[in-house]
Amino acid sequence: MSKILLETNVTVDNYTEYVCDKFDLQTREHIVTEIPMINTDELTSFSWNIGLICGNSGSGKSTVLNRLGSIIQPHYDNEKSIVSQFPHLSESDVCDLLSSVGLSSVPVWMHKPNELSNGERARLDVCWILANAKDGDTILIDEYSSVINRDCAKSLSFALQRYIRKKNLKIILASCHFDIIDWLNPDWIFNLNKQVDGECEVERILYSDDEEYETYKMMNPSEILSDKYIV
């Protein structure tokens, strides 16, 4: 498996010398960090719609996601309502898109982006990314659900995964939150917390029948990556 090497040079002073001596670090000026990288060839070997890169803060999720493609950042005209932020779509398509991620309050559609709550803004950001993705591209979203409460994350995730599968799109999200696994129902997970000898694997999750899926939904996130649900 290939790895991403992040290199940085630091200025040596009394503080860096102290840390190196105290914690037995061998390198003092040139620091190299290794991050496991997804085998992109493997992602073409099976059919999928939703992928999830997860791990603790600082584990390298954003770095991996950036190597997979271009992450587009939403930008808005704060003089216009949120329903007017998508001039390349028809009026009907905009309404459908906003509703598809759970942003279904029509009065809210008339608000400006800078007037929205964190939860509403998170949904709008997802809409903007979906609407501006190029045909055939894999949609990439970083820091998914990082600034919203868990109720909002839950409803957004359920709505998003329904939309992605209905449209047969491909999306990869990066998040430090493991509770979204049960709400997104990803087809595969790249868990940077599960490194073995500095490597980790793409773990496919299968839902073979209704009974097994119901069992899966009742599991805790820490249990969800058992061999029974991964091939």
JSON list of C-alpha atoms in Angstrom, two decimals, residues 47-215:
[
{"chain": "A", "resi": 47, "resn": "SER", "atom": "CA", "xyz": [-19.82, -0.92, -7.10]},
{"chain": "A", "resi": 48, "resn": "TRP", "atom": "CA", "xyz": [-20.38, 1.77, -4.48]},
{"chain": "A", "resi": 49, "resn": "ASN", "atom": "CA", "xyz": [-22.02, 5.14, -3.83]},
{"chain": "A", "resi": 50, "resn": "ILE", "atom": "CA", "xyz": [-20.81, 6.29, -0.39]},
{"chain": "A", "resi": 51, "resn": "GLY", "atom": "CA", "xyz": [-17.32, 6.08, 1.08]},
{"chain": "A", "resi": 52, "resn": "LEU", "atom": "CA", "xyz": [-16.18, 7.31, 4.48]},
{"chain": "A", "resi": 53, "resn": "ILE", "atom": "CA", "xyz": [-12.70, 8.28, 5.65]},
{"chain": "A", "resi": 54, "resn": "CYS", "atom": "CA", "xyz": [-12.72, 8.43, 9.44]},
{"chain": "A", "resi": 55, "resn": "GLY", "atom": "CA", "xyz": [-10.25, 8.79, 12.27]},
{"chain": "A", "resi": 56, "resn": "ASN", "atom": "CA", "xyz": [-9.26, 10.98, 15.15]},
{"chain": "A", "resi": 57, "resn": "SER", "atom": "CA", "xyz": [-8.34, 14.63, 14.67]},
{"chain": "A", "resi": 58, "resn": "GLY", "atom": "CA", "xyz": [-4.86, 14.86, 13.15]},
{"chain": "A", "resi": 59, "resn": "SER", "atom": "CA", "xyz": [-4.89, 11.32, 11.77]},
{"chain": "A", "resi": 60, "resn": "GLY", "atom": "CA", "xyz": [-4.61, 12.48, 8.15]},
{"chain": "A", "resi": 61, "resn": "LYS", "atom": "CA", "xyz": [-8.20, 12.35, 6.87]},
{"chain": "A", "resi": 62, "resn": "SER", "atom": "CA", "xyz": [-8.02, 15.67, 5.02]},
{"chain": "A", "resi": 63, "resn": "THR", "atom": "CA", "xyz": [-4.65, 14.76, 3.53]},
{"chain": "A", "resi": 64, "resn": "VAL", "atom": "CA", "xyz": [-6.01, 11.51, 2.12]},
{"chain": "A", "resi": 65, "resn": "LEU", "atom": "CA", "xyz": [-9.15, 13.22, 0.81]},
{"chain": "A", "resi": 66, "resn": "ASN", "atom": "CA", "xyz": [-7.10, 15.92, -0.93]},
{"chain": "A", "resi": 67, "resn": "ARG", "atom": "CA", "xyz": [-5.07, 13.25, -2.73]},
{"chain": "A", "resi": 68, "resn": "LEU", "atom": "CA", "xyz": [-8.27, 11.75, -4.13]},
{"chain": "A", "resi": 69, "resn": "GLY", "atom": "CA", "xyz": [-9.31, 14.88, -5.99]},
{"chain": "A", "resi": 70, "resn": "SER", "atom": "CA", "xyz": [-10.27, 18.53, -5.77]},
{"chain": "A", "resi": 71, "resn": "ILE", "atom": "CA", "xyz": [-12.35, 19.63, -2.77]},
{"chain": "A", "resi": 72, "resn": "ILE", "atom": "CA", "xyz": [-14.58, 22.52, -3.77]},
{"chain": "A", "resi": 73, "resn": "GLN", "atom": "CA", "xyz": [-15.47, 25.14, -1.18]},
{"chain": "A", "resi": 74, "resn": "PRO", "atom": "CA", "xyz": [-18.92, 26.77, -1.19]},
{"chain": "A", "resi": 75, "resn": "HIS", "atom": "CA", "xyz": [-19.14, 30.50, -1.77]},
{"chain": "A", "resi": 76, "resn": "TYR", "atom": "CA", "xyz": [-22.29, 32.61, -1.72]},
{"chain": "A", "resi": 77, "resn": "ASP", "atom": "CA", "xyz": [-23.74, 35.96, -2.59]},
{"chain": "A", "resi": 78, "resn": "ASN", "atom": "CA", "xyz": [-24.95, 37.19, 0.79]},
{"chain": "A", "resi": 79, "resn": "GLU", "atom": "CA", "xyz": [-27.18, 39.73, -0.89]},
{"chain": "A", "resi": 80, "resn": "LYS", "atom": "CA", "xyz": [-29.39, 36.96, -2.25]},
{"chain": "A", "resi": 81, "resn": "SER", "atom": "CA", "xyz": [-31.62, 34.35, -0.63]},
{"chain": "A", "resi": 82, "resn": "ILE", "atom": "CA", "xyz": [-30.36, 30.78, -0.47]},
{"chain": "A", "resi": 83, "resn": "VAL", "atom": "CA", "xyz": [-32.84, 29.69, -3.13]},
{"chain": "A", "resi": 84, "resn": "SER", "atom": "CA", "xyz": [-31.11, 32.12, -5.51]},
{"chain": "A", "resi": 85, "resn": "GLN", "atom": "CA", "xyz": [-27.61, 30.70, -5.03]},
{"chain": "A", "resi": 86, "resn": "PHE", "atom": "CA", "xyz": [-27.83, 28.17, -7.88]},
{"chain": "A", "resi": 87, "resn": "PRO", "atom": "CA", "xyz": [-28.34, 30.14, -11.13]},
{"chain": "A", "resi": 88, "resn": "HIS", "atom": "CA", "xyz": [-27.27, 27.19, -13.30]},
{"chain": "A", "resi": 89, "resn": "LEU", "atom": "CA", "xyz": [-30.20, 25.10, -12.05]},
{"chain": "A", "resi": 90, "resn": "SER", "atom": "CA", "xyz": [-33.88, 25.50, -12.76]},
{"chain": "A", "resi": 91, "resn": "GLU", "atom": "CA", "xyz": [-36.14, 26.86, -10.03]},
{"chain": "A", "resi": 92, "resn": "SER", "atom": "CA", "xyz": [-37.76, 23.45, -9.61]},
{"chain": "A", "resi": 93, "resn": "ASP", "atom": "CA", "xyz": [-34.40, 21.65, -9.38]},
{"chain": "A", "resi": 94, "resn": "VAL", "atom": "CA", "xyz": [-33.21, 24.05, -6.67]},
{"chain": "A", "resi": 95, "resn": "CYS", "atom": "CA", "xyz": [-36.28, 23.35, -4.56]},
{"chain": "A", "resi": 96, "resn": "ASP", "atom": "CA", "xyz": [-35.79, 19.61, -4.99]},
{"chain": "A", "resi": 97, "resn": "LEU", "atom": "CA", "xyz": [-32.10, 19.88, -4.07]},
{"chain": "A", "resi": 98, "resn": "LEU", "atom": "CA", "xyz": [-32.72, 21.88, -0.89]},
{"chain": "A", "resi": 99, "resn": "SER", "atom": "CA", "xyz": [-35.43, 19.44, 0.19]},
{"chain": "A", "resi": 100, "resn": "SER", "atom": "CA", "xyz": [-33.21, 16.45, -0.55]},
{"chain": "A", "resi": 101, "resn": "VAL", "atom": "CA", "xyz": [-30.80, 17.29, 2.29]},
{"chain": "A", "resi": 102, "resn": "GLY", "atom": "CA", "xyz": [-33.53, 18.09, 4.79]},
{"chain": "A", "resi": 103, "resn": "LEU", "atom": "CA", "xyz": [-33.46, 21.85, 4.26]},
{"chain": "A", "resi": 104, "resn": "SER", "atom": "CA", "xyz": [-37.17, 21.78, 3.58]},
{"chain": "A", "resi": 105, "resn": "SER", "atom": "CA", "xyz": [-38.50, 24.85, 5.40]},
{"chain": "A", "resi": 106, "resn": "VAL", "atom": "CA", "xyz": [-39.72, 27.11, 2.60]},
{"chain": "A", "resi": 107, "resn": "PRO", "atom": "CA", "xyz": [-39.49, 30.33, 4.70]},
{"chain": "A", "resi": 108, "resn": "VAL", "atom": "CA", "xyz": [-35.81, 29.52, 5.35]},
{"chain": "A", "resi": 109, "resn": "TRP", "atom": "CA", "xyz": [-35.21, 29.41, 1.60]},
{"chain": "A", "resi": 110, "resn": "MET", "atom": "CA", "xyz": [-35.88, 33.14, 1.56]},
{"chain": "A", "resi": 111, "resn": "HIS", "atom": "CA", "xyz": [-33.10, 33.85, 4.08]},
{"chain": "A", "resi": 112, "resn": "LYS", "atom": "CA", "xyz": [-29.59, 34.87, 3.14]},
{"chain": "A", "resi": 113, "resn": "PRO", "atom": "CA", "xyz": [-26.72, 32.40, 3.76]},
{"chain": "A", "resi": 114, "resn": "ASN", "atom": "CA", "xyz": [-25.25, 34.51, 6.58]},
{"chain": "A", "resi": 115, "resn": "GLU", "atom": "CA", "xyz": [-28.59, 34.41, 8.39]},
{"chain": "A", "resi": 116, "resn": "LEU", "atom": "CA", "xyz": [-28.70, 30.63, 8.74]},
{"chain": "A", "resi": 117, "resn": "SER", "atom": "CA", "xyz": [-28.01, 28.53, 11.81]},
{"chain": "A", "resi": 118, "resn": "ASN", "atom": "CA", "xyz": [-25.01, 26.18, 11.81]},
{"chain": "A", "resi": 119, "resn": "GLY", "atom": "CA", "xyz": [-27.23, 23.23, 10.94]},
{"chain": "A", "resi": 120, "resn": "GLU", "atom": "CA", "xyz": [-28.96, 25.07, 8.11]},
{"chain": "A", "resi": 121, "resn": "ARG", "atom": "CA", "xyz": [-25.64, 26.35, 6.77]},
{"chain": "A", "resi": 122, "resn": "ALA", "atom": "CA", "xyz": [-24.19, 22.80, 6.83]},
{"chain": "A", "resi": 123, "resn": "ARG", "atom": "CA", "xyz": [-27.10, 21.58, 4.72]},
{"chain": "A", "resi": 124, "resn": "LEU", "atom": "CA", "xyz": [-26.71, 24.50, 2.32]},
{"chain": "A", "resi": 125, "resn": "ASP", "atom": "CA", "xyz": [-22.98, 23.78, 1.98]},
{"chain": "A", "resi": 126, "resn": "VAL", "atom": "CA", "xyz": [-23.75, 20.18, 1.02]},
{"chain": "A", "resi": 127, "resn": "CYS", "atom": "CA", "xyz": [-26.30, 21.42, -1.54]},
{"chain": "A", "resi": 128, "resn": "TRP", "atom": "CA", "xyz": [-23.76, 23.79, -3.04]},
{"chain": "A", "resi": 129, "resn": "ILE", "atom": "CA", "xyz": [-21.13, 21.05, -3.34]},
{"chain": "A", "resi": 130, "resn": "LEU", "atom": "CA", "xyz": [-23.64, 18.64, -4.90]},
{"chain": "A", "resi": 131, "resn": "ALA", "atom": "CA", "xyz": [-24.90, 21.26, -7.33]},
{"chain": "A", "resi": 132, "resn": "ASN", "atom": "CA", "xyz": [-21.43, 22.32, -8.47]},
{"chain": "A", "resi": 133, "resn": "ALA", "atom": "CA", "xyz": [-19.85, 18.90, -8.84]},
{"chain": "A", "resi": 134, "resn": "LYS", "atom": "CA", "xyz": [-18.99, 18.00, -12.42]},
{"chain": "A", "resi": 135, "resn": "ASP", "atom": "CA", "xyz": [-20.81, 15.13, -14.07]},
{"chain": "A", "resi": 136, "resn": "GLY", "atom": "CA", "xyz": [-19.02, 11.86, -13.38]},
{"chain": "A", "resi": 137, "resn": "ASP", "atom": "CA", "xyz": [-16.80, 13.28, -10.64]},
{"chain": "A", "resi": 138, "resn": "THR", "atom": "CA", "xyz": [-16.59, 11.75, -7.19]},
{"chain": "A", "resi": 139, "resn": "ILE", "atom": "CA", "xyz": [-17.95, 14.33, -4.72]},
{"chain": "A", "resi": 140, "resn": "LEU", "atom": "CA", "xyz": [-15.57, 15.05, -1.83]},
{"chain": "A", "resi": 141, "resn": "ILE", "atom": "CA", "xyz": [-16.65, 16.61, 1.47]},
{"chain": "A", "resi": 142, "resn": "ASP", "atom": "CA", "xyz": [-14.18, 17.32, 4.27]},
{"chain": "A", "resi": 143, "resn": "GLU", "atom": "CA", "xyz": [-14.95, 17.83, 7.97]},
{"chain": "A", "resi": 144, "resn": "TYR", "atom": "CA", "xyz": [-18.41, 16.38, 7.47]},
{"chain": "A", "resi": 145, "resn": "SER", "atom": "CA", "xyz": [-20.72, 17.09, 10.45]},
{"chain": "A", "resi": 146, "resn": "SER", "atom": "CA", "xyz": [-17.89, 18.71, 12.42]},
{"chain": "A", "resi": 147, "resn": "VAL", "atom": "CA", "xyz": [-19.74, 21.91, 13.40]},
{"chain": "A", "resi": 148, "resn": "ILE", "atom": "CA", "xyz": [-23.31, 20.68, 13.88]},
{"chain": "A", "resi": 149, "resn": "ASN", "atom": "CA", "xyz": [-25.10, 18.93, 16.72]},
{"chain": "A", "resi": 150, "resn": "ARG", "atom": "CA", "xyz": [-25.70, 15.21, 16.47]},
{"chain": "A", "resi": 151, "resn": "ASP", "atom": "CA", "xyz": [-29.45, 15.47, 15.82]},
{"chain": "A", "resi": 152, "resn": "CYS", "atom": "CA", "xyz": [-28.71, 17.64, 12.81]},
{"chain": "A", "resi": 153, "resn": "ALA", "atom": "CA", "xyz": [-25.90, 15.32, 11.71]},
{"chain": "A", "resi": 154, "resn": "LYS", "atom": "CA", "xyz": [-28.27, 12.37, 11.92]},
{"chain": "A", "resi": 155, "resn": "SER", "atom": "CA", "xyz": [-31.06, 13.90, 9.85]},
{"chain": "A", "resi": 156, "resn": "LEU", "atom": "CA", "xyz": [-28.60, 15.33, 7.30]},
{"chain": "A", "resi": 157, "resn": "SER", "atom": "CA", "xyz": [-26.87, 11.98, 6.91]},
{"chain": "A", "resi": 158, "resn": "PHE", "atom": "CA", "xyz": [-30.09, 10.04, 6.39]},
{"chain": "A", "resi": 159, "resn": "ALA", "atom": "CA", "xyz": [-31.26, 12.58, 3.80]},
{"chain": "A", "resi": 160, "resn": "LEU", "atom": "CA", "xyz": [-27.90, 12.76, 2.03]},
{"chain": "A", "resi": 161, "resn": "GLN", "atom": "CA", "xyz": [-27.45, 9.02, 1.64]},
{"chain": "A", "resi": 162, "resn": "ARG", "atom": "CA", "xyz": [-30.95, 8.69, 0.18]},
{"chain": "A", "resi": 163, "resn": "TYR", "atom": "CA", "xyz": [-30.21, 11.45, -2.35]},
{"chain": "A", "resi": 164, "resn": "ILE", "atom": "CA", "xyz": [-26.82, 10.02, -3.34]},
{"chain": "A", "resi": 165, "resn": "ARG", "atom": "CA", "xyz": [-28.23, 6.55, -3.97]},
{"chain": "A", "resi": 166, "resn": "LYS", "atom": "CA", "xyz": [-31.30, 7.86, -5.76]},
{"chain": "A", "resi": 167, "resn": "LYS", "atom": "CA", "xyz": [-29.09, 9.83, -8.17]},
{"chain": "A", "resi": 168, "resn": "ASN", "atom": "CA", "xyz": [-26.49, 7.01, -8.31]},
{"chain": "A", "resi": 169, "resn": "LEU", "atom": "CA", "xyz": [-23.66, 9.41, -7.45]},
{"chain": "A", "resi": 170, "resn": "LYS", "atom": "CA", "xyz": [-20.33, 8.74, -5.78]},
{"chain": "A", "resi": 171, "resn": "ILE", "atom": "CA", "xyz": [-19.36, 10.65, -2.65]},
{"chain": "A", "resi": 172, "resn": "ILE", "atom": "CA", "xyz": [-16.49, 10.36, -0.17]},
{"chain": "A", "resi": 173, "resn": "LEU", "atom": "CA", "xyz": [-16.75, 12.10, 3.18]},
{"chain": "A", "resi": 174, "resn": "ALA", "atom": "CA", "xyz": [-14.08, 12.67, 5.83]},
{"chain": "A", "resi": 175, "resn": "SER", "atom": "CA", "xyz": [-15.11, 12.93, 9.47]},
{"chain": "A", "resi": 176, "resn": "CYS", "atom": "CA", "xyz": [-13.85, 12.40, 13.01]},
{"chain": "A", "resi": 177, "resn": "HIS", "atom": "CA", "xyz": [-17.36, 11.36, 14.06]},
{"chain": "A", "resi": 178, "resn": "PHE", "atom": "CA", "xyz": [-18.04, 7.63, 14.08]},
{"chain": "A", "resi": 179, "resn": "ASP", "atom": "CA", "xyz": [-21.74, 7.94, 14.90]},
{"chain": "A", "resi": 180, "resn": "ILE", "atom": "CA", "xyz": [-22.45, 8.93, 11.28]},
{"chain": "A", "resi": 181, "resn": "ILE", "atom": "CA", "xyz": [-21.59, 5.39, 10.16]},
{"chain": "A", "resi": 182, "resn": "ASP", "atom": "CA", "xyz": [-24.99, 4.20, 11.30]},
{"chain": "A", "resi": 183, "resn": "TRP", "atom": "CA", "xyz": [-26.75, 7.09, 9.56]},
{"chain": "A", "resi": 184, "resn": "LEU", "atom": "CA", "xyz": [-24.84, 7.24, 6.27]},
{"chain": "A", "resi": 185, "resn": "ASN", "atom": "CA", "xyz": [-24.70, 3.46, 5.72]},
{"chain": "A", "resi": 186, "resn": "PRO", "atom": "CA", "xyz": [-21.42, 3.80, 3.77]},
{"chain": "A", "resi": 187, "resn": "ASP", "atom": "CA", "xyz": [-20.45, 1.13, 1.26]},
{"chain": "A", "resi": 188, "resn": "TRP", "atom": "CA", "xyz": [-16.84, 1.28, 2.44]},
{"chain": "A", "resi": 189, "resn": "ILE", "atom": "CA", "xyz": [-14.80, 2.79, 5.27]},
{"chain": "A", "resi": 190, "resn": "PHE", "atom": "CA", "xyz": [-11.15, 3.80, 5.44]},
{"chain": "A", "resi": 191, "resn": "ASN", "atom": "CA", "xyz": [-10.54, 3.97, 9.18]},
{"chain": "A", "resi": 192, "resn": "LEU", "atom": "CA", "xyz": [-7.24, 5.65, 10.02]},
{"chain": "A", "resi": 193, "resn": "ASN", "atom": "CA", "xyz": [-7.65, 4.58, 13.65]},
{"chain": "A", "resi": 194, "resn": "LYS", "atom": "CA", "xyz": [-7.24, 0.94, 12.57]},
{"chain": "A", "resi": 195, "resn": "GLN", "atom": "CA", "xyz": [-3.68, 0.99, 11.32]},
{"chain": "A", "resi": 196, "resn": "VAL", "atom": "CA", "xyz": [-1.62, -2.19, 11.44]},
{"chain": "A", "resi": 197, "resn": "ASP", "atom": "CA", "xyz": [2.11, -1.62, 10.96]},
{"chain": "A", "resi": 198, "resn": "GLY", "atom": "CA", "xyz": [1.31, 1.84, 9.62]},
{"chain": "A", "resi": 199, "resn": "GLU", "atom": "CA", "xyz": [-1.22, 0.59, 7.08]},
{"chain": "A", "resi": 200, "resn": "CYS", "atom": "CA", "xyz": [-5.01, 0.36, 6.91]},
{"chain": "A", "resi": 201, "resn": "GLU", "atom": "CA", "xyz": [-7.44, -1.08, 4.39]},
{"chain": "A", "resi": 202, "resn": "VAL", "atom": "CA", "xyz": [-10.62, -0.14, 2.61]},
{"chain": "A", "resi": 203, "resn": "GLU", "atom": "CA", "xyz": [-13.28, -2.06, 4.53]},
{"chain": "A", "resi": 204, "resn": "ARG", "atom": "CA", "xyz": [-16.39, -2.90, 2.58]},
{"chain": "A", "resi": 205, "resn": "ILE", "atom": "CA", "xyz": [-19.69, -3.14, 4.45]},
{"chain": "A", "resi": 206, "resn": "LEU", "atom": "CA", "xyz": [-22.42, -5.38, 3.08]},
{"chain": "A", "resi": 207, "resn": "TYR", "atom": "CA", "xyz": [-26.09, -5.37, 3.97]},
{"chain": "A", "resi": 208, "resn": "SER", "atom": "CA", "xyz": [-27.15, -8.76, 2.68]},
{"chain": "A", "resi": 209, "resn": "ASP", "atom": "CA", "xyz": [-30.71, -8.84, 3.96]},
{"chain": "A", "resi": 210, "resn": "ASP", "atom": "CA", "xyz": [-33.20, -6.90, 6.05]},
{"chain": "A", "resi": 211, "resn": "GLU", "atom": "CA", "xyz": [-32.51, -8.91, 9.20]},
{"chain": "A", "resi": 212, "resn": "GLU", "atom": "CA", "xyz": [-28.78, -8.35, 9.04]},
{"chain": "A", "resi": 213, "resn": "TYR", "atom": "CA", "xyz": [-29.30, -4.65, 8.29]},
{"chain": "A", "resi": 214, "resn": "GLU", "atom": "CA", "xyz": [-31.51, -4.30, 11.36]},
{"chain": "A", "resi": 215, "resn": "THR", "atom": "CA", "xyz": [-28.77, -5.95, 13.41]}
]
